[in-house]
Amino acid sequence: MLKFYFNGSPNPTKVALFLEESGLAFEPVKIDTRKGEQFAPEFLKINPNGKVPAIDDNGTIVFDSNAILLYLAEKTGKFLPSNRAELLSWLMFVATGVGPYSGQAVHFKHFAPKDQNHDYAHNRYQYETDRHYRILDDHLKDRRYMVGNDYSIVDMALWGWARMVPFKLGDDAFARYPNVKRLVDEISARPAAARAIALKDKFTFKAEMDDEARANMFKHMTTKVA
């Protein structure tokens, strides 16, 4: 059976959405990143980068959420739009732009040490995250889904991050992206999305963002690179 290494963060959640939508049988394997379980030798054999999500599909290892979505879509023949060029373009837009900038926006907004001046970094990542969502919002202005007329892995990839827009950019941020919000609301209303979000609740994860968690999640705070 396919093993799905996950926690409740955006990237694993979008893979969980695909798994729930497709009906693929899978075994969820909890990786508690606040406890440092992503650095366990057995997990580093699955993903040398020490990140979730990852899957072990009966010996076929895939890591990075967008690679997993593409692999599973091609394996099952589900949620693949016919326009492959457009699919790859927008999937990579999410992979290389939306995800990384969103992650950094969250970090500098919520987790960077408050006793240091991070104004430049904070402003840069807020600006770039907003810029990416404005592009997405304009793209969705005259279409229901990201690629063609059908719900696809690109929508799932976007949903994983876009449902967290207020956490990244402020409580009123969705007002700037009404078309993105429409898509997020539509996907969030799907039963599979509710199951994907609730998957983490079947396990116990460390809730506290204490010194141990910060050391495990933000190693650059304690490690100096010459």
Coordinates of C-alpha atoms in Angstrom, one line a residue:
M1 CA 0.0 0.0 0.0
L2 CA 1.1 3.5 -0.7
K3 CA 2.7 5.2 2.3
F4 CA 2.1 9.0 2.7
Y5 CA 4.5 10.8 4.9
F6 CA 2.8 14.0 6.1
N7 CA 1.9 16.6 8.6
G8 CA -0.8 19.3 8.6
S9 CA 1.0 22.0 6.6
P10 CA 0.0 23.2 3.2
N11 CA 2.1 21.0 1.0
P12 CA 1.1 17.7 2.5
T13 CA -2.5 18.8 2.7
K14 CA -2.8 19.3 -1.1
V15 CA -1.4 15.8 -1.6
A16 CA -3.9 14.5 0.9
L17 CA -6.6 16.2 -1.1
F18 CA -5.6 14.2 -4.2
L19 CA -5.5 11.0 -2.3
E20 CA -9.0 11.6 -0.9
E21 CA -10.4 12.7 -4.2
S22 CA -8.9 9.8 -6.2
G23 CA -9.9 7.0 -3.8
L24 CA -6.4 5.6 -3.7
A25 CA -5.7 3.4 -0.7
F26 CA -2.9 4.8 1.4
E27 CA -1.3 4.5 4.8
P28 CA -0.7 7.9 6.4
V29 CA 2.7 8.1 8.2
K30 CA 3.0 11.0 10.7
I31 CA 6.1 13.1 10.5
D32 CA 6.2 15.6 13.4
T33 CA 8.5 18.4 12.2
R34 CA 8.3 20.3 15.5
K35 CA 9.9 17.2 17.1
G36 CA 12.5 16.8 14.4
E37 CA 11.2 13.5 13.0
Q38 CA 12.0 14.8 9.5
F39 CA 15.7 14.3 10.3
A40 CA 15.4 10.6 11.4
P41 CA 17.7 8.5 9.2
E42 CA 14.8 6.3 8.1
F43 CA 12.9 9.3 6.8
L44 CA 16.0 10.9 5.1
K45 CA 16.2 7.7 3.0
I46 CA 12.7 8.7 1.7
N47 CA 13.5 12.3 1.3
P48 CA 17.1 13.4 1.7
N49 CA 15.8 17.0 1.9
G50 CA 14.1 16.2 5.2
K51 CA 10.7 17.7 4.1
V52 CA 7.1 16.5 3.9
P53 CA 5.3 15.3 2.0
A54 CA 6.8 12.2 0.5
I55 CA 5.3 8.9 -0.7
D56 CA 6.5 5.4 -1.0
D57 CA 4.4 3.7 -3.7
N58 CA 5.4 0.1 -3.3
G59 CA 9.1 1.0 -3.6
T60 CA 8.7 4.0 -5.9
I61 CA 9.8 7.1 -3.9
V62 CA 8.5 10.5 -4.8
F63 CA 9.0 13.7 -2.8
D64 CA 8.0 17.4 -3.3
S65 CA 4.3 18.0 -3.3
N66 CA 4.0 19.1 -6.9
A67 CA 6.0 16.1 -8.1
I68 CA 3.8 13.8 -6.1
L69 CA 0.6 15.4 -7.6
L70 CA 1.9 14.9 -11.1
Y71 CA 3.1 11.4 -10.4
L72 CA -0.2 10.3 -8.9
A73 CA -2.3 12.0 -11.6
E74 CA -0.3 10.2 -14.3
K75 CA -0.5 6.9 -12.4
T76 CA -4.3 7.1 -12.1
G77 CA -5.2 9.1 -15.1
K78 CA -7.2 11.5 -12.9
F79 CA -7.4 15.3 -12.6
L80 CA -5.1 15.8 -15.6
P81 CA -6.2 18.6 -18.0
S82 CA -5.7 17.9 -21.7
N83 CA -3.5 20.9 -22.2
R84 CA -0.2 19.6 -20.8
A85 CA 1.8 22.7 -21.6
E86 CA -0.6 24.9 -19.6
L87 CA -0.8 22.3 -16.9
L88 CA 3.0 22.3 -16.5
S89 CA 3.3 26.1 -16.7
W90 CA 0.8 26.7 -13.9
L91 CA 1.9 23.8 -11.8
M92 CA 5.5 25.1 -11.9
F93 CA 4.2 28.6 -11.1
V94 CA 2.8 27.2 -7.9
A95 CA 5.9 25.1 -7.2
T96 CA 8.5 27.8 -7.8
G97 CA 6.6 30.9 -6.9
V98 CA 3.5 30.6 -4.8
G99 CA 4.8 28.0 -2.5
P100 CA 8.3 29.4 -1.7
Y101 CA 7.2 33.0 -1.4
S102 CA 4.2 32.0 0.7
G103 CA 6.4 30.0 3.0
Q104 CA 8.8 32.9 3.5
A105 CA 5.9 35.4 3.9
V106 CA 4.6 33.2 6.8
H107 CA 8.1 32.9 8.3
F108 CA 8.9 36.6 8.4
K109 CA 5.4 37.6 9.5
H110 CA 5.0 35.0 12.3
F111 CA 8.2 33.2 13.2
A112 CA 11.2 35.4 12.6
P113 CA 12.8 36.6 15.9
K114 CA 11.2 39.8 17.0
D115 CA 14.4 41.2 18.4
Q116 CA 15.9 41.6 15.0
N117 CA 15.1 43.9 12.2
H118 CA 13.5 41.9 9.4
D119 CA 11.7 44.8 7.7
Y120 CA 13.3 44.4 4.3
A121 CA 12.7 40.6 4.1
H122 CA 9.2 40.9 5.5
N123 CA 8.3 43.6 2.9
R124 CA 9.9 41.7 0.0
Y125 CA 8.0 38.4 0.7
Q126 CA 4.7 40.2 1.4
Y127 CA 5.1 42.0 -1.9
E128 CA 6.0 39.0 -3.9
T129 CA 3.3 36.8 -2.4
D130 CA 0.7 39.5 -3.1
R131 CA 2.1 39.8 -6.7
H132 CA 1.7 36.1 -7.3
Y133 CA -1.8 36.1 -6.0
R134 CA -2.8 39.0 -8.2
I135 CA -1.5 37.1 -11.2
L136 CA -3.6 34.1 -10.2
D137 CA -6.7 36.3 -9.5
D138 CA -6.4 37.9 -13.0
H139 CA -6.0 34.4 -14.6
L140 CA -9.1 33.1 -12.8
K141 CA -11.2 36.2 -13.7
D142 CA -12.9 34.5 -16.7
R143 CA -12.5 30.8 -15.9
R144 CA -13.7 28.5 -13.3
Y145 CA -10.5 26.5 -12.9
M146 CA -6.8 27.1 -13.4
V147 CA -6.4 25.0 -16.6
G148 CA -9.3 24.4 -19.0
N149 CA -12.8 23.6 -17.8
D150 CA -12.0 20.8 -15.4
Y151 CA -10.8 20.6 -11.8
S152 CA -7.2 19.4 -11.8
I153 CA -4.0 18.9 -9.8
V154 CA -3.2 22.6 -10.5
D155 CA -6.3 23.7 -8.5
M156 CA -5.3 21.3 -5.7
A157 CA -1.7 22.6 -5.7
L158 CA -3.0 26.2 -5.4
W159 CA -5.7 25.4 -2.8
G160 CA -3.1 24.0 -0.4
W161 CA -1.5 27.4 -0.1
A162 CA -4.3 29.7 -1.1
R163 CA -6.7 28.7 1.7
M164 CA -4.0 30.2 4.1
V165 CA -4.0 33.6 2.4
P166 CA -5.2 35.5 5.6
F167 CA -2.5 33.9 7.7
K168 CA 0.1 35.0 5.2
L169 CA -1.1 38.4 4.1
G170 CA -3.6 39.6 6.8
D171 CA -7.2 39.0 7.7
D172 CA -8.6 41.2 4.9
A173 CA -6.3 39.9 2.1
F174 CA -8.9 37.7 0.4
A175 CA -10.7 40.9 -0.6
R176 CA -7.9 41.6 -3.0
Y177 CA -8.3 38.2 -4.7
P178 CA -12.0 37.5 -5.1
N179 CA -11.5 35.0 -7.9
V180 CA -8.9 33.0 -6.0
K181 CA -11.2 33.1 -3.0
R182 CA -14.1 31.7 -5.2
L183 CA -11.9 28.8 -6.2
V184 CA -10.7 28.2 -2.6
D185 CA -14.3 28.2 -1.3
E186 CA -15.4 25.8 -4.0
I187 CA -12.6 23.3 -3.3
S188 CA -13.0 23.7 0.4
A189 CA -16.6 22.7 0.2
R190 CA -15.7 19.3 -1.4
P191 CA -16.0 16.4 1.0
A192 CA -12.5 15.2 0.0
A193 CA -11.1 18.6 1.1
A194 CA -12.7 18.3 4.6
R195 CA -11.2 14.8 4.9
A196 CA -7.8 16.0 3.8
I197 CA -7.7 18.8 6.4
A198 CA -9.0 16.4 9.1
L199 CA -6.4 13.8 8.4
K200 CA -3.9 15.4 10.8
D201 CA -6.5 15.2 13.6
K202 CA -6.2 11.4 13.7
F203 CA -2.7 11.8 15.1
T204 CA -1.1 13.8 17.9
F205 CA 1.3 16.4 16.7
K206 CA 3.4 18.7 18.9
A207 CA 1.4 21.9 19.2
E208 CA 3.8 24.2 20.9
M209 CA 6.2 26.4 19.0
D210 CA 8.8 26.3 21.7
D211 CA 12.6 26.3 21.6
E212 CA 12.7 22.7 20.6
A213 CA 10.3 23.3 17.7
R214 CA 12.1 26.4 16.5
A215 CA 15.4 24.5 16.6
N216 CA 14.0 21.7 14.5
M217 CA 12.1 23.8 12.0
F218 CA 14.4 26.8 11.7
K219 CA 17.9 25.3 11.9
H220 CA 19.4 28.5 10.4
M221 CA 18.7 30.2 13.8
T222 CA 21.3 28.0 15.5
T223 CA 23.6 27.1 12.6
K224 CA 26.1 29.6 11.2
V225 CA 27.3 29.0 7.6
A226 CA 30.8 30.4 6.9

